[in-house]
Short mmCIF file of C-alpha atoms in Angstrom, two decimals:
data_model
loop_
_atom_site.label_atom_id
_atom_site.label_comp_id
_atom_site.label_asym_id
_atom_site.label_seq_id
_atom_site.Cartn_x
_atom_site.Cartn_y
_atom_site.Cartn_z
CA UNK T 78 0.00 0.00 0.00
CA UNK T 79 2.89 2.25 0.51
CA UNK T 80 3.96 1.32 -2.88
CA UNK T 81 0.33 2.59 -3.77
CA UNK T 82 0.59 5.55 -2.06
CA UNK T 83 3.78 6.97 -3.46
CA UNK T 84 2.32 6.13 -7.00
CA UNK T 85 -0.51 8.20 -6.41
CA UNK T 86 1.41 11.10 -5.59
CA UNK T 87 3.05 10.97 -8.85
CA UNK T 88 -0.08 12.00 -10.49
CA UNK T 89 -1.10 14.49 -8.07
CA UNK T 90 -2.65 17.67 -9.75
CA UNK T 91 -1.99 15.63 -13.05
CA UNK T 92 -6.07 14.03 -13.60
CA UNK T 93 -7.97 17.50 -13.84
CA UNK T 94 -11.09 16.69 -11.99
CA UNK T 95 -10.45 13.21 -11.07
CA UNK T 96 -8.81 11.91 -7.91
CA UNK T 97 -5.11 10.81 -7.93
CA UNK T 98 -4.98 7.27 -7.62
CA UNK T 99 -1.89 4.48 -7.22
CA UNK T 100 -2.21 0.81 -7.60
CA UNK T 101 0.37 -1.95 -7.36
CA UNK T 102 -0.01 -5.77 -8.31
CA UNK T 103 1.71 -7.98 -5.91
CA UNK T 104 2.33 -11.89 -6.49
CA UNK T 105 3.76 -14.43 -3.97
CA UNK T 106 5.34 -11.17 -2.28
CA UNK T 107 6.87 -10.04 -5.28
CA UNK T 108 5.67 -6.53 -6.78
CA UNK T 109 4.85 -7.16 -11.01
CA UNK T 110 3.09 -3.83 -11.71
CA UNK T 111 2.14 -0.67 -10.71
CA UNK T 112 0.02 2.32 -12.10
CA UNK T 113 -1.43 5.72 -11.61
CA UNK T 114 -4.58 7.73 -12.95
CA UNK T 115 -3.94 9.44 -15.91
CA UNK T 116 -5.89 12.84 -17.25
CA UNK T 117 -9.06 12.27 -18.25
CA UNK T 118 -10.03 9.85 -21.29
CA UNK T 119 -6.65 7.80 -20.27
CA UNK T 120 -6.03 4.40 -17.91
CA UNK T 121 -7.33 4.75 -14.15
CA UNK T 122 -4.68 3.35 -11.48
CA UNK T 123 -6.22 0.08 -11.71
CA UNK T 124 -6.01 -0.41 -15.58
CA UNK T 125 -2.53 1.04 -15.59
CA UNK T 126 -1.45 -1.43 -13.51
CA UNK T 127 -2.83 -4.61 -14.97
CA UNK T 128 -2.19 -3.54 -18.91
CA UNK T 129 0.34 -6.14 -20.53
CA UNK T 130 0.33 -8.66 -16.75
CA UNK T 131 -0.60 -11.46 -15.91
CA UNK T 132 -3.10 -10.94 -12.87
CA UNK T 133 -4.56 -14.01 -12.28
CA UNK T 134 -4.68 -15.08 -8.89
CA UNK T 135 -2.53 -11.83 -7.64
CA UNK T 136 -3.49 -9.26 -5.21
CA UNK T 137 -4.00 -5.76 -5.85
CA UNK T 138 -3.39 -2.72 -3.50
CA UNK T 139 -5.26 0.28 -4.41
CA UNK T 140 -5.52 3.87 -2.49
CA UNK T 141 -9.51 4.13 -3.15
CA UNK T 142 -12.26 2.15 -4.78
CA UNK T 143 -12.26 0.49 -7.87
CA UNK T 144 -14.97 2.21 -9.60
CA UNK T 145 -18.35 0.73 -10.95
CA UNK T 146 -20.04 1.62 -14.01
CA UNK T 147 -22.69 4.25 -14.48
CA UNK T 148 -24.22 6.70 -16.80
CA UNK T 149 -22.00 9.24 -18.37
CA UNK T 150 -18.98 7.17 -17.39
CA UNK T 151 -15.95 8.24 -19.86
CA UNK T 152 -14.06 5.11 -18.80
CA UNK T 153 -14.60 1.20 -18.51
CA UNK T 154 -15.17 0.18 -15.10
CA UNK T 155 -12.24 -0.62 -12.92
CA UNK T 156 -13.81 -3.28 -10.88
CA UNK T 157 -15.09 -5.36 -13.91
CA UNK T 158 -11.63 -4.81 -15.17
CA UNK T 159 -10.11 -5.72 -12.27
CA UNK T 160 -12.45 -9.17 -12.15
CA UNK T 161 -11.51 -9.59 -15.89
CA UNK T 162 -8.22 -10.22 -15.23
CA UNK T 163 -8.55 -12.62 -12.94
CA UNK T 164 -7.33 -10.79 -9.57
CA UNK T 165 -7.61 -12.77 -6.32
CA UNK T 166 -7.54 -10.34 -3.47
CA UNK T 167 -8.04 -6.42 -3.59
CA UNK T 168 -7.31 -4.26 -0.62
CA UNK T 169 -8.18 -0.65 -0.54
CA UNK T 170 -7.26 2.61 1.79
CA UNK T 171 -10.59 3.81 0.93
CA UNK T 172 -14.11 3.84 -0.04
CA UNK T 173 -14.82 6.39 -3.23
CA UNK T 174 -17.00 9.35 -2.07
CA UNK T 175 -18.90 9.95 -5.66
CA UNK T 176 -22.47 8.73 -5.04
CA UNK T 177 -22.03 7.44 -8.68
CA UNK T 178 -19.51 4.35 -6.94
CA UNK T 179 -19.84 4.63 -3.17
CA UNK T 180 -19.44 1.07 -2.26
CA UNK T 181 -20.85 0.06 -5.65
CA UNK T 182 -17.26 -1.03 -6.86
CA UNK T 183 -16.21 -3.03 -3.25
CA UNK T 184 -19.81 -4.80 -4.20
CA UNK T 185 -18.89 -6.16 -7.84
CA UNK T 186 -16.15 -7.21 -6.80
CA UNK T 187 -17.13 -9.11 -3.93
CA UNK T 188 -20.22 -10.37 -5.87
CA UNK T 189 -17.84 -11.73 -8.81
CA UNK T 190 -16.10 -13.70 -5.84
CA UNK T 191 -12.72 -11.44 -5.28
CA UNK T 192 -11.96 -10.76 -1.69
CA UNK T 193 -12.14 -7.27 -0.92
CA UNK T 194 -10.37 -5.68 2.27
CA UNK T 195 -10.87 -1.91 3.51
CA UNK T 196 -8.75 0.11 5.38
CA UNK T 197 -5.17 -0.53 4.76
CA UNK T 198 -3.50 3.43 4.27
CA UNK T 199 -7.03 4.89 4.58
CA UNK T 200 -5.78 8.05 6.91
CA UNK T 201 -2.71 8.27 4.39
CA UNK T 202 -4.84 8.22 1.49
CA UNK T 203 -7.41 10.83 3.11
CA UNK T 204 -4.55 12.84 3.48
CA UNK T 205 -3.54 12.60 -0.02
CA UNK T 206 -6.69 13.12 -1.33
CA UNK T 207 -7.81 15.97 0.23
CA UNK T 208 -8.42 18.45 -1.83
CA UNK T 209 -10.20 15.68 -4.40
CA UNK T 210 -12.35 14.78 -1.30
CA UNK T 211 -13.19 18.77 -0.57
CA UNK T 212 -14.20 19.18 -3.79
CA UNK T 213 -16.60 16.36 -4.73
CA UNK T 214 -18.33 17.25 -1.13
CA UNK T 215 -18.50 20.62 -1.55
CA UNK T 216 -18.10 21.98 -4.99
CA UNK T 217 -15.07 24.26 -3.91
CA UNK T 218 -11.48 24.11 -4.09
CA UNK T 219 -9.32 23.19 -0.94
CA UNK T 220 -7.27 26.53 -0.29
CA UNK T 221 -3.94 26.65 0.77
CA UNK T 222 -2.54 30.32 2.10
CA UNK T 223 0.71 30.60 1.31
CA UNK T 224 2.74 33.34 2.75
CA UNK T 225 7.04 34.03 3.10
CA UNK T 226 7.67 36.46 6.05
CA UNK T 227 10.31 37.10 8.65
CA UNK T 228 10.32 35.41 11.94
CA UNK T 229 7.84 38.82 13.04
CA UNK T 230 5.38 37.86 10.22
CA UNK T 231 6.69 40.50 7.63
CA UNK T 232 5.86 40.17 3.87
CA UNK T 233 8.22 42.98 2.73
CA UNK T 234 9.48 46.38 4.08
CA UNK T 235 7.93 49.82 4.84
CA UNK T 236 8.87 50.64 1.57
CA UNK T 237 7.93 47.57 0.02
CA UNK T 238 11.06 45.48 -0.85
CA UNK T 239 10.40 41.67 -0.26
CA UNK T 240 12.87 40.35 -2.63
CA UNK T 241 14.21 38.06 -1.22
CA UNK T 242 12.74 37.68 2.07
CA UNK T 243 13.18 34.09 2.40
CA UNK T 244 16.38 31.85 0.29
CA UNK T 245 16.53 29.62 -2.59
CA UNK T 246 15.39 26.27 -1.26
CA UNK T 247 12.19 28.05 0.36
CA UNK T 248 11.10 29.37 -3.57
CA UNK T 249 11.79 26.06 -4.74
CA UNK T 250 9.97 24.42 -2.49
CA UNK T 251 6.64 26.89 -3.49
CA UNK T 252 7.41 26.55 -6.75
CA UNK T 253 6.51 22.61 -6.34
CA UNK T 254 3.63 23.48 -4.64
CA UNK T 255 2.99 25.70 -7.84
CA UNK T 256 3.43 22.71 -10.30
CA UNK T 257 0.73 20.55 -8.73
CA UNK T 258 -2.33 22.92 -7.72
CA UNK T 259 -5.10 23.50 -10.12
CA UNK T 260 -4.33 27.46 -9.94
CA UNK T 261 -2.56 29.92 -7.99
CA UNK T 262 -3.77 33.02 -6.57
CA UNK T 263 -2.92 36.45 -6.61
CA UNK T 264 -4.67 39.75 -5.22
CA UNK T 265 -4.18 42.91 -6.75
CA UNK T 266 -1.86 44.44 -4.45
CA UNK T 267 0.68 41.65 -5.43
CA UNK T 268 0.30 41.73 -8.76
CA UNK T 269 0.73 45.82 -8.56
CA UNK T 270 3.82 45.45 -6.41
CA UNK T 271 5.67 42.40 -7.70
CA UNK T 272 4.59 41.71 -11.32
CA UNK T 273 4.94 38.05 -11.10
CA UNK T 274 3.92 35.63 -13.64
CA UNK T 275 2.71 33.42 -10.93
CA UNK T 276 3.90 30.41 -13.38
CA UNK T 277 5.20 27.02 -11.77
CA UNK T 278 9.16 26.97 -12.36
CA UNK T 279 10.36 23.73 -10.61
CA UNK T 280 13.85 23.83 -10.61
CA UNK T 281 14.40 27.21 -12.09
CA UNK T 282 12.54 25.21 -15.05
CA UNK T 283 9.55 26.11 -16.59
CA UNK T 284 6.79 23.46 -15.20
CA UNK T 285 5.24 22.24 -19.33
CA UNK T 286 1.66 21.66 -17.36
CA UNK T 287 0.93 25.05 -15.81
CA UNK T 288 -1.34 26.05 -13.15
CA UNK T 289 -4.54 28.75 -13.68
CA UNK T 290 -3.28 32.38 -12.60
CA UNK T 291 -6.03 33.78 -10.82
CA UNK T 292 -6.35 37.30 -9.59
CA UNK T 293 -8.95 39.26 -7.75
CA UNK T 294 -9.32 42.80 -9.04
CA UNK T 295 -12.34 44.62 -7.42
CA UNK T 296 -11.53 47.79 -8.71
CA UNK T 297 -9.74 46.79 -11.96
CA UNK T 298 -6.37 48.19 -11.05
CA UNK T 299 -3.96 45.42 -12.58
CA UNK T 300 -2.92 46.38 -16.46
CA UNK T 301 -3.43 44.42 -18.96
CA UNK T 302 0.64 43.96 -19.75
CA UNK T 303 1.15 42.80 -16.75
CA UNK T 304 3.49 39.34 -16.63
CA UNK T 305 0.70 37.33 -15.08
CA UNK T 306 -1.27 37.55 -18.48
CA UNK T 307 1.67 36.67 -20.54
CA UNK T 308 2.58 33.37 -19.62
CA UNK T 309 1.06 30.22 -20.90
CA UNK T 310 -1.79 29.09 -19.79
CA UNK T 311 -5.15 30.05 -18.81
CA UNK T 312 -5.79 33.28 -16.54
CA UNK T 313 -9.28 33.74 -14.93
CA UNK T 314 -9.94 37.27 -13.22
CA UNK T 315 -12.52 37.78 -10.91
CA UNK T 316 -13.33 41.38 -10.24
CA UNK T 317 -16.76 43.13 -9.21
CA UNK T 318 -18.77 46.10 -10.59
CA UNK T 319 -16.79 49.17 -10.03
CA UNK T 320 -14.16 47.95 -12.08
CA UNK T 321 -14.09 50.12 -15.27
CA UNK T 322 -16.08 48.32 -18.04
CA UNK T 323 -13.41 49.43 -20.91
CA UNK T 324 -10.89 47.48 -18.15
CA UNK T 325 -12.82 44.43 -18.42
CA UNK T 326 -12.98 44.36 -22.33
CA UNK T 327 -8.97 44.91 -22.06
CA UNK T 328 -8.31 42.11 -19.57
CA UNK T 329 -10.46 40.02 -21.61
CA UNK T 330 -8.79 40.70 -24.96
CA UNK T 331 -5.56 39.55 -23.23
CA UNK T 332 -6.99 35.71 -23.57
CA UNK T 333 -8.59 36.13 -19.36
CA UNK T 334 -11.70 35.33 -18.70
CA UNK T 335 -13.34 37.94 -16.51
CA UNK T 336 -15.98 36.75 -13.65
CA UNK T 337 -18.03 39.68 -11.84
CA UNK T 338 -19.04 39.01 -8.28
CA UNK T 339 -20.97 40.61 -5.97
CA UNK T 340 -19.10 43.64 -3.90
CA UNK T 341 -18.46 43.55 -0.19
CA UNK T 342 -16.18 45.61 2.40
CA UNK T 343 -13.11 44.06 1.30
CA UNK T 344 -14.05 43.41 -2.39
CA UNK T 345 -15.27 41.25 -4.07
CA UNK T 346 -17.80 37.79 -2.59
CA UNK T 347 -15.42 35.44 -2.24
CA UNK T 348 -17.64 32.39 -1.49
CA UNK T 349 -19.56 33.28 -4.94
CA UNK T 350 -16.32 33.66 -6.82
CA UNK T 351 -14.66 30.25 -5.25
CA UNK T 352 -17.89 28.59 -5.80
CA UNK T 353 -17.29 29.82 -9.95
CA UNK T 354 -13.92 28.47 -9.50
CA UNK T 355 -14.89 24.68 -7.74
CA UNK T 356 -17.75 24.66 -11.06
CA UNK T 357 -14.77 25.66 -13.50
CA UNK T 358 -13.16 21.67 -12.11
CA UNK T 359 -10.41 23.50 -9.64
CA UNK T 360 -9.86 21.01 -6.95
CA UNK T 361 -7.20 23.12 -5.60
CA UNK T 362 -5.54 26.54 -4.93
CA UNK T 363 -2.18 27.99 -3.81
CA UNK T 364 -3.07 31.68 -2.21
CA UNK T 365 -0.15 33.37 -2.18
CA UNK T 366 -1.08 36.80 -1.19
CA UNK T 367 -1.14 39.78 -0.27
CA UNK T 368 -1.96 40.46 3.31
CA UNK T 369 -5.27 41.85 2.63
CA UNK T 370 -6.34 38.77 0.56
CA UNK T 371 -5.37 36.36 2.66
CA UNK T 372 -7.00 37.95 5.71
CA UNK T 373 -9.84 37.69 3.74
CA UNK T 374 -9.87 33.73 2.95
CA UNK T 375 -8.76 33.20 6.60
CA UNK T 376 -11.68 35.60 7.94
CA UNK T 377 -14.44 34.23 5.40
CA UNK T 378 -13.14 30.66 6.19
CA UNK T 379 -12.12 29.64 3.03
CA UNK T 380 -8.40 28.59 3.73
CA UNK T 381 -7.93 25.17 4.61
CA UNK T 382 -4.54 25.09 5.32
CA UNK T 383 -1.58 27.43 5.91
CA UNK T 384 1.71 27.62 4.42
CA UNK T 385 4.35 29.75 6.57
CA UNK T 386 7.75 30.46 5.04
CA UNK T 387 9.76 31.56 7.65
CA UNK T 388 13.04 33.43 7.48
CA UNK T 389 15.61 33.85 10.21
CA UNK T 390 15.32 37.66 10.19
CA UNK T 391 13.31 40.82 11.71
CA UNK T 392 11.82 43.81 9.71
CA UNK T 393 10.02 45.78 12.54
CA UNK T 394 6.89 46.71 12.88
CA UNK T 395 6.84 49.26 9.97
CA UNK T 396 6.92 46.55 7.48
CA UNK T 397 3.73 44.75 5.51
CA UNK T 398 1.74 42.40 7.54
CA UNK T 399 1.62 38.83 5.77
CA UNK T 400 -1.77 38.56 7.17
CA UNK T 401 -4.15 41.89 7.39
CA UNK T 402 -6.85 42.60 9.63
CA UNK T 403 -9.48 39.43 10.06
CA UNK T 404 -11.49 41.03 13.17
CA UNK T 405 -9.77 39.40 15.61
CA UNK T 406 -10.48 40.60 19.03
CA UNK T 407 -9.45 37.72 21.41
CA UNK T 408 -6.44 34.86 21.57
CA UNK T 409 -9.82 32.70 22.07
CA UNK T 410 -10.79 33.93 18.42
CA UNK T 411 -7.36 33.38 16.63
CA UNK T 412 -7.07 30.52 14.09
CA UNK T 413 -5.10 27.61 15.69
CA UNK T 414 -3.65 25.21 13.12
CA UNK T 415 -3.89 21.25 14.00
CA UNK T 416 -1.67 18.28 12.02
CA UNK T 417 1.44 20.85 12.46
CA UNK T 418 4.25 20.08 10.91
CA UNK T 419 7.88 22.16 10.58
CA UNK T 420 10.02 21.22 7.73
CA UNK T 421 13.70 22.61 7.59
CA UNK T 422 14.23 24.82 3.81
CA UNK T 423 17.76 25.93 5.56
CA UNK T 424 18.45 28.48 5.92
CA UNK T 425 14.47 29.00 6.18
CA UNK T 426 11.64 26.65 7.90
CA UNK T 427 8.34 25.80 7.04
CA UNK T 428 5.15 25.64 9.16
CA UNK T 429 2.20 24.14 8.16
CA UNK T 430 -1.32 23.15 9.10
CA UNK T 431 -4.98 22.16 8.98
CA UNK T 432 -7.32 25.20 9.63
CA UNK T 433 -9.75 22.99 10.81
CA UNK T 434 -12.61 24.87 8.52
CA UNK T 435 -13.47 21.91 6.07
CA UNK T 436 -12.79 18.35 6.99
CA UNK T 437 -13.67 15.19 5.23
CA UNK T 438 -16.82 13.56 6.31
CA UNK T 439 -15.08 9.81 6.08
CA UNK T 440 -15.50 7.10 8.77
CA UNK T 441 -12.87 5.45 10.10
CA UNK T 442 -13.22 2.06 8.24
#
């Protein structure tokens, strides 16, 4: 199952709107053949994995449910597959939350005489599917805020400078983060200050699948030559009614497409725009600022986790905020992160952690 797991993560942000699935094919002890889901329209885990072996009388591992077939399916059904080629055992981390499979694959197979186990990796494979899991239960995209600051929670100076706040092996490691997320997001005040592409550069090379650039414009204050619209990809702005129309039409001609929420105090309705988003098939999101954005998802309680690059240095108290104003009054009322972890970027460190907001609504198997 570990086997299983690690597979799956190779295809992590790679299957669109489709969970990320591993599967491995084990004989007397011996591993034959592994797969993972492809995008859309290609092999499953499960398919992957038997094409071109010998199954028969094997067992396979798999990180969720083989899935059944139903109406509108664009694939052949794993679990018949799975029974076609003659597999003995199956054990899976977990059950598949679309209502479309739910059980339905565990019960062909059982029913076709293949023993089924549940359970083996499941809180692993919740883990790894979390933002798939948020998603399908919700409609919205799991949100991670990102930030870089000094050890006082400083995005930049007084004056604005923030490059570079944090070192090399700290940007790397975002950039990952960049190259597997459905999009990354930008407010205006970033885009205005730093002019960044927002593309996924992996290595200091230019990721060939690229994440949607998002950026929330209320007021329509981001130019249309600005780097975020020239990279490839697709670009989605969402922006609200006091933006000039003539900006819209420009943004627009630039390839963007151009949502218009409802105003509020801070800008524009986020729910209503992330809700556009989770219908546009964005499972996830790397918020990356600035201040007054991120208060906002962390306020409205739309982040789901939080990303803190820490640097071993102090700005003062003059310098930008990484998180603006969310209202709070009390230490009772501050977010607490659970599932912390601290990973060493030297000479930075990373903190990260469950909000708590959204959680998966999974038993235990």
């Amino acid at each position: 199952m570990q086997l299983a797991l690690a597979a799956a993560a190779t295809a992590r942000g790679r299957t669109i709107s489709n969970p990320w699935v591993g599967a491995v094919v084990v004989r007397g002890g011996e591993v034959i053949a592994q797969g993972a889901t492809s995008p859309p329209g290609g092999d499953h885990a499960e398919a992957a994995a038997l094409r071109n072996v010998d199954a028969r009388g094997a067992d396979l591992y798999v990180t969720l449910e083989p899935c059944a077939p139903f109406e509108g399916k664009r694939t052949p059904s794993c679990a018949q597959a799975v029974i076609g080629a003659g597999v003995r055992r199956v054990f899976v981390a977990m059950a598949d939350p679309h209502p479309e499979v739910a059980g339905k694959g565990m019960a062909l197979l059982r029913a076709a005489g293949v023993e089924v186990e549940l359970g083996d990796g499941f809180e692993a494979a919740v883990q790894l599917q979390r933002p798939f899991l948020k998603h399908a239960q919700t409609r919205l995209p799991y949100v991670i805020a990102k930030f870089a600051a000094s050890l006082d929670g400083r995005t930049a100076t007084a004056r604005g400078e923030s490059q570079w706040i944090t070192g090399e092996a700290a940007r790397d490691h975002a950039h990952r983060q960049r190259d597997w997320v459905d999009a990354v997001l930008a407010g205006s005040g970033t885009v205005l200050a730093d002019d960044p592409s927002l593309a996924a550069r992996p290595g200091g090379v230019m990721s060939s699948r690229q994440p949607v650039r998002v950026v929330v414009d209320a007021r329509g204050r981001v130019p249309a030559g600005a780097r975020v619209f020239e990279a490839q990809g697709q670009v989605i702005v969402g922006t609200g009614p006091e933006a000039p129309g003539t900006w819209k039409k420009a943004i627009a001609a630039t390839g963007a497409q151009v949502i218009e929420c409802e105003p509020n105090a801070r800008g524009i309705n986020l729910s209503q725009f992330l809700g556009a988003l989770g219908e546009r098939n964005i499972m996830s999101m790397w918020a990356e600022g600035g201040g007054t954005l991120l208060a906002s998802l962390i306020e409205g309680g739309h982040a789901d986790e939080v990303w803190a690059y820490l640097a071993p240095m102090v700005i003062g108290g003059d310098g930008l905020a990484a998180v603006g104003a969310t209202g709070t009054k009390t230490l009772l009322d501050a977010l607490r992160l659970s599932d912390v972890s601290v990973e060493e970027l030297a000479p930075d460190v990373l903190i990260r952690g469950n909000t708590g907001v959204w959680s998966p609504k999974l038993a235990q198997p």
